[in-house]
Amino acid sequence: GHWVWTETSASTEHDPETGKPTHLFAVSRNITDRILYEQELKAAREHTIAADRAKSEFLAHMSHEIRTPLNAVIGFSEIMRNEIYGKLGDPRYVEFMDDIHDSGTHLLQLINDVLDLSKIEAGKFELLEDRFAIAVIAETACRIIRERARVKNITIESLMDNNLYVWCDRRIMTQVLLNILGNAVKFTPDSGHITLRSEICPAGDLKIHIADNGIGISEEDLAKVMEPFGQANHSSTMPANDSGAGLGLALSRSLMEQHDGTLEIASKLNEGTTVTLSLPAARVVEYQTPKLVAMRS
């Protein structure tokens, strides 16, 4: 014999005069298969959660082991390409050092993105928040990206309100803007234009619009680019080795969610893309008087 799971429903019939129960009706059915299926689903779900947690913890813990030697490669290549301790001789060596430095920097950024995404998934991501001028954060990101834009003769214009301050993690907000600006530069043709603009909505929340006149994204690809490692199909307009890892937008959305904000994309193929970052009113300080600053600090 063996144990089985059953589900039983019962009801009573009462004497109409005395109100006392006279009959008991019960129906039982075997639900063993359903219970076993539910147990299998629960075990599979727990196994998946444990595997995801182990993966995220592994990636988070290995950050030091990966980044320390990579920082050495980047640092020494920068010393050599600047010829701090003497000429390298053949100018091709300087070009090689440029390639090593740029490739190392790109790899470091990719590793940082993967590690940040893993920390978010593992629930171990922490913000270092303070009060910052959003225009200064935007200008920092623009300054970093302008050299890449200059190569393609792309103009970057910042129309951010200098009087707006937000409570945020400055490094993270800079990273979000860099990810979006990097995509804008990558997918905008030569002599294109990129604009950053801030907007305070009636409810008090802040929106930052980053618009370009690039190649755009088709409607069917919009959902895809918001997923980790998801990419739009730019095979006809972009080299295969220039498509990236597909982490930027997905990570940026997760980082905005850590700030209780959102990231939205509006795009038309061959017309351009606008990415809108939103921060809730609770994180926005419109700098007017020292008293207001003191209240929020």
C-alpha positions as a Python dict, from the first residue, in 0.01 Angstrom:
ca = {
    (1, 'G'): (0, 0, 0),
    (2, 'H'): (97, 365, -20),
    (3, 'W'): (-13, 704, 107),
    (4, 'V'): (-237, 924, -105),
    (5, 'W'): (-349, 1286, -79),
    (6, 'T'): (-723, 1345, -79),
    (7, 'E'): (-949, 1647, -83),
    (8, 'T'): (-1281, 1609, 99),
    (9, 'S'): (-1593, 1823, 91),
    (10, 'A'): (-1876, 1755, 337),
    (11, 'S'): (-2220, 1890, 417),
    (12, 'T'): (-2506, 1792, 649),
    (13, 'E'): (-2879, 1755, 606),
    (14, 'H'): (-3095, 1875, 896),
    (15, 'D'): (-3438, 1774, 1023),
    (16, 'P'): (-3672, 2059, 926),
    (17, 'E'): (-3859, 2041, 1258),
    (18, 'T'): (-3585, 1983, 1515),
    (19, 'G'): (-3295, 2132, 1322),
    (20, 'K'): (-3080, 1839, 1420),
    (21, 'P'): (-2844, 1689, 1162),
    (22, 'T'): (-2979, 1368, 1014),
    (23, 'H'): (-2741, 1291, 731),
    (24, 'L'): (-2380, 1364, 643),
    (25, 'F'): (-2279, 1379, 279),
    (26, 'A'): (-1909, 1366, 193),
    (27, 'V'): (-1715, 1351, -133),
    (28, 'S'): (-1344, 1269, -146),
    (29, 'R'): (-1119, 1275, -446),
    (30, 'N'): (-759, 1171, -500),
    (31, 'I'): (-537, 1477, -553),
    (32, 'T'): (-202, 1299, -517),
    (33, 'D'): (-92, 1385, -872),
    (34, 'R'): (-167, 1754, -816),
    (35, 'I'): (22, 1763, -485),
    (36, 'L'): (324, 1586, -634),
    (37, 'Y'): (324, 1829, -928),
    (38, 'E'): (310, 2128, -690),
    (39, 'Q'): (597, 1983, -487),
    (40, 'E'): (804, 1938, -803),
    (41, 'L'): (735, 2297, -906),
    (42, 'K'): (834, 2424, -561),
    (43, 'A'): (1157, 2223, -564),
    (44, 'A'): (1242, 2344, -915),
    (45, 'R'): (1172, 2705, -818),
    (46, 'E'): (1388, 2678, -506),
    (47, 'H'): (1666, 2519, -712),
    (48, 'T'): (1648, 2801, -967),
    (49, 'I'): (1653, 3068, -695),
    (50, 'A'): (1952, 2901, -527),
    (51, 'A'): (2137, 2876, -860),
    (52, 'D'): (2070, 3242, -941),
    (53, 'R'): (2182, 3345, -592),
    (54, 'A'): (2501, 3140, -621),
    (55, 'K'): (2576, 3292, -962),
    (56, 'S'): (2517, 3646, -840),
    (57, 'E'): (2723, 3594, -524),
    (58, 'F'): (3006, 3440, -725),
    (59, 'L'): (3018, 3733, -967),
    (60, 'A'): (2994, 3987, -686),
    (61, 'H'): (3275, 3826, -485),
    (62, 'M'): (3512, 3795, -779),
    (63, 'S'): (3508, 4169, -855),
    (64, 'H'): (3836, 4233, -675),
    (65, 'E'): (4012, 3939, -842),
    (66, 'I'): (3907, 4056, -1189),
    (67, 'R'): (3940, 4431, -1158),
    (68, 'T'): (4274, 4451, -975),
    (69, 'P'): (4488, 4300, -1255),
    (70, 'L'): (4282, 4477, -1521),
    (71, 'N'): (4340, 4813, -1354),
    (72, 'A'): (4714, 4736, -1363),
    (73, 'V'): (4695, 4667, -1738),
    (74, 'I'): (4507, 4992, -1796),
    (75, 'G'): (4737, 5194, -1570),
    (76, 'F'): (5066, 5069, -1715),
    (77, 'S'): (4940, 5100, -2073),
    (78, 'E'): (4850, 5463, -1999),
    (79, 'I'): (5201, 5526, -1862),
    (80, 'M'): (5357, 5367, -2170),
    (81, 'R'): (5139, 5542, -2428),
    (82, 'N'): (5216, 5877, -2263),
    (83, 'E'): (5588, 5782, -2276),
    (84, 'I'): (5638, 5907, -1920),
    (85, 'Y'): (5970, 5724, -1877),
    (86, 'G'): (6101, 5780, -2227),
    (87, 'K'): (6020, 5738, -2594),
    (88, 'L'): (5898, 5401, -2714),
    (89, 'G'): (6070, 5442, -3048),
    (90, 'D'): (5850, 5315, -3327),
    (91, 'P'): (5523, 5517, -3323),
    (92, 'R'): (5332, 5196, -3386),
    (93, 'Y'): (5404, 5099, -3025),
    (94, 'V'): (5209, 5405, -2910),
    (95, 'E'): (4916, 5295, -3126),
    (96, 'F'): (4937, 4947, -2975),
    (97, 'M'): (4931, 5100, -2627),
    (98, 'D'): (4623, 5301, -2725),
    (99, 'D'): (4452, 4980, -2835),
    (100, 'I'): (4549, 4800, -2513),
    (101, 'H'): (4429, 5091, -2299),
    (102, 'D'): (4100, 5136, -2485),
    (103, 'S'): (4026, 4762, -2493),
    (104, 'G'): (4109, 4729, -2123),
    (105, 'T'): (3886, 5024, -2036),
    (106, 'H'): (3600, 4875, -2239),
    (107, 'L'): (3645, 4537, -2070),
    (108, 'L'): (3652, 4699, -1725),
    (109, 'Q'): (3326, 4881, -1799),
    (110, 'L'): (3167, 4557, -1915),
    (111, 'I'): (3283, 4378, -1599),
    (112, 'N'): (3151, 4661, -1382),
    (113, 'D'): (2814, 4640, -1559),
    (114, 'V'): (2791, 4263, -1508),
    (115, 'L'): (2890, 4295, -1142),
    (116, 'D'): (2643, 4576, -1075),
    (117, 'L'): (2363, 4379, -1240),
    (118, 'S'): (2456, 4073, -1034),
    (119, 'K'): (2455, 4273, -710),
    (120, 'I'): (2110, 4409, -793),
    (121, 'E'): (1980, 4058, -864),
    (122, 'A'): (2135, 3933, -538),
    (123, 'G'): (1978, 4219, -343),
    (124, 'K'): (2320, 4343, -231),
    (125, 'F'): (2336, 4669, -425),
    (126, 'E'): (2368, 4979, -207),
    (127, 'L'): (2340, 5344, -303),
    (128, 'L'): (2573, 5610, -162),
    (129, 'E'): (2331, 5900, -171),
    (130, 'D'): (2380, 6270, -124),
    (131, 'R'): (2255, 6597, -270),
    (132, 'F'): (2394, 6676, -615),
    (133, 'A'): (2326, 6923, -896),
    (134, 'I'): (2181, 6719, -1180),
    (135, 'A'): (2332, 6960, -1436),
    (136, 'V'): (2681, 6891, -1297),
    (137, 'I'): (2626, 6515, -1317),
    (138, 'A'): (2505, 6552, -1676),
    (139, 'E'): (2802, 6769, -1770),
    (140, 'T'): (3043, 6514, -1621),
    (141, 'A'): (2892, 6242, -1839),
    (142, 'C'): (2896, 6469, -2145),
    (143, 'R'): (3260, 6560, -2089),
    (144, 'I'): (3361, 6193, -2070),
    (145, 'I'): (3170, 6100, -2385),
    (146, 'R'): (3253, 6408, -2596),
    (147, 'E'): (3582, 6267, -2729),
    (148, 'R'): (3398, 5970, -2878),
    (149, 'A'): (3138, 6209, -3019),
    (150, 'R'): (3407, 6436, -3165),
    (151, 'V'): (3547, 6152, -3375),
    (152, 'K'): (3207, 6131, -3550),
    (153, 'N'): (3154, 6510, -3546),
    (154, 'I'): (2846, 6461, -3326),
    (155, 'T'): (2724, 6760, -3126),
    (156, 'I'): (2614, 6706, -2765),
    (157, 'E'): (2404, 6986, -2616),
    (158, 'S'): (2306, 6998, -2249),
    (159, 'L'): (1999, 7205, -2160),
    (160, 'M'): (1983, 7099, -1795),
    (161, 'D'): (1847, 7333, -1527),
    (162, 'N'): (2138, 7449, -1311),
    (163, 'N'): (1908, 7507, -1012),
    (164, 'L'): (1790, 7148, -981),
    (165, 'Y'): (1942, 6925, -715),
    (166, 'V'): (1859, 6559, -659),
    (167, 'W'): (1920, 6303, -387),
    (168, 'C'): (2103, 6021, -560),
    (169, 'D'): (2419, 5817, -594),
    (170, 'R'): (2633, 6042, -811),
    (171, 'R'): (2848, 5761, -953),
    (172, 'I'): (2542, 5558, -1045),
    (173, 'M'): (2357, 5848, -1209),
    (174, 'T'): (2671, 5934, -1404),
    (175, 'Q'): (2697, 5572, -1515),
    (176, 'V'): (2334, 5570, -1629),
    (177, 'L'): (2385, 5884, -1837),
    (178, 'L'): (2711, 5746, -1978),
    (179, 'N'): (2539, 5425, -2085),
    (180, 'I'): (2263, 5617, -2262),
    (181, 'L'): (2496, 5875, -2418),
    (182, 'G'): (2730, 5595, -2528),
    (183, 'N'): (2444, 5425, -2710),
    (184, 'A'): (2336, 5756, -2861),
    (185, 'V'): (2685, 5824, -2998),
    (186, 'K'): (2721, 5466, -3124),
    (187, 'F'): (2392, 5466, -3313),
    (188, 'T'): (2396, 5825, -3439),
    (189, 'P'): (2554, 5888, -3782),
    (190, 'D'): (2836, 6133, -3843),
    (191, 'S'): (2748, 6501, -3788),
    (192, 'G'): (2448, 6401, -3578),
    (193, 'H'): (2305, 6574, -3273),
    (194, 'I'): (2232, 6466, -2914),
    (195, 'T'): (2040, 6676, -2664),
    (196, 'L'): (1995, 6646, -2287),
    (197, 'R'): (1701, 6835, -2136),
    (198, 'S'): (1553, 6844, -1786),
    (199, 'E'): (1185, 6891, -1705),
    (200, 'I'): (997, 6933, -1378),
    (201, 'C'): (647, 6787, -1410),
    (202, 'P'): (339, 6934, -1235),
    (203, 'A'): (358, 6658, -971),
    (204, 'G'): (716, 6761, -893),
    (205, 'D'): (898, 6462, -1039),
    (206, 'L'): (1204, 6517, -1259),
    (207, 'K'): (1238, 6392, -1614),
    (208, 'I'): (1565, 6391, -1809),
    (209, 'H'): (1524, 6350, -2184),
    (210, 'I'): (1822, 6231, -2391),
    (211, 'A'): (1732, 6261, -2759),
    (212, 'D'): (1933, 6178, -3071),
    (213, 'N'): (1870, 6179, -3445),
    (214, 'G'): (2029, 5837, -3494),
    (215, 'I'): (1918, 5520, -3668),
    (216, 'G'): (1641, 5451, -3418),
    (217, 'I'): (1490, 5124, -3298),
    (218, 'S'): (1202, 4937, -3457),
    (219, 'E'): (886, 4883, -3253),
    (220, 'E'): (944, 4507, -3242),
    (221, 'D'): (1295, 4557, -3098),
    (222, 'L'): (1201, 4808, -2825),
    (223, 'A'): (1113, 4542, -2567),
    (224, 'K'): (1418, 4337, -2661),
    (225, 'V'): (1673, 4612, -2590),
    (226, 'M'): (1543, 4652, -2235),
    (227, 'E'): (1636, 4294, -2143),
    (228, 'P'): (1987, 4192, -2026),
    (229, 'F'): (2198, 4100, -2331),
    (230, 'G'): (1909, 4194, -2559),
    (231, 'Q'): (1999, 4383, -2876),
    (232, 'A'): (1814, 4546, -3160),
    (233, 'N'): (1878, 4421, -3510),
    (234, 'H'): (2118, 4677, -3656),
    (235, 'S'): (2295, 4430, -3884),
    (236, 'S'): (2238, 4646, -4188),
    (237, 'T'): (2374, 4964, -4029),
    (238, 'M'): (2625, 4852, -3765),
    (239, 'P'): (2935, 4631, -3784),
    (240, 'A'): (2890, 4301, -3601),
    (241, 'N'): (3177, 4376, -3363),
    (242, 'D'): (3031, 4715, -3266),
    (243, 'S'): (2701, 4598, -3125),
    (244, 'G'): (2818, 4566, -2762),
    (245, 'A'): (2705, 4322, -2497),
    (246, 'G'): (2352, 4453, -2463),
    (247, 'L'): (2378, 4538, -2094),
    (248, 'G'): (2363, 4918, -2095),
    (249, 'L'): (1990, 4987, -2110),
    (250, 'A'): (1887, 4691, -1895),
    (251, 'L'): (2139, 4787, -1628),
    (252, 'S'): (2045, 5155, -1650),
    (253, 'R'): (1678, 5070, -1597),
    (254, 'S'): (1768, 4860, -1291),
    (255, 'L'): (1984, 5142, -1154),
    (256, 'M'): (1700, 5391, -1201),
    (257, 'E'): (1465, 5153, -1019),
    (258, 'Q'): (1713, 5151, -730),
    (259, 'H'): (1645, 5527, -715),
    (260, 'D'): (1265, 5466, -721),
    (261, 'G'): (1271, 5596, -1077),
    (262, 'T'): (1206, 5471, -1428),
    (263, 'L'): (1366, 5453, -1771),
    (264, 'E'): (1151, 5471, -2083),
    (265, 'I'): (1236, 5465, -2453),
    (266, 'A'): (1055, 5620, -2748),
    (267, 'S'): (1204, 5556, -3089),
    (268, 'K'): (1130, 5550, -3459),
    (269, 'L'): (1341, 5363, -3708),
    (270, 'N'): (1565, 5594, -3914),
    (271, 'E'): (1444, 5898, -3718),
    (272, 'G'): (1602, 5878, -3374),
    (273, 'T'): (1558, 5775, -3014),
    (274, 'T'): (1458, 5955, -2693),
    (275, 'V'): (1537, 5798, -2357),
    (276, 'T'): (1352, 5950, -2061),
    (277, 'L'): (1479, 5909, -1705),
    (278, 'S'): (1234, 5987, -1425),
    (279, 'L'): (1301, 6053, -1057),
    (280, 'P'): (1015, 6096, -807),
    (281, 'A'): (943, 6433, -646),
    (282, 'A'): (1075, 6301, -313),
    (283, 'R'): (1425, 6292, -463),
    (284, 'V'): (1413, 6637, -621),
    (285, 'V'): (1533, 6957, -455),
    (286, 'E'): (1464, 7280, -641),
    (287, 'Y'): (1741, 7495, -495),
    (288, 'Q'): (1582, 7817, -370),
    (289, 'T'): (1687, 7892, -13),
    (290, 'P'): (1935, 7750, 239),
    (291, 'K'): (1633, 7661, 456),
    (292, 'L'): (1507, 7421, 191),
    (293, 'V'): (1847, 7257, 169),
    (294, 'A'): (1864, 7219, 547),
    (295, 'M'): (1522, 7054, 552),
    (296, 'R'): (1628, 6792, 300),
    (297, 'S'): (1974, 6719, 439),
}
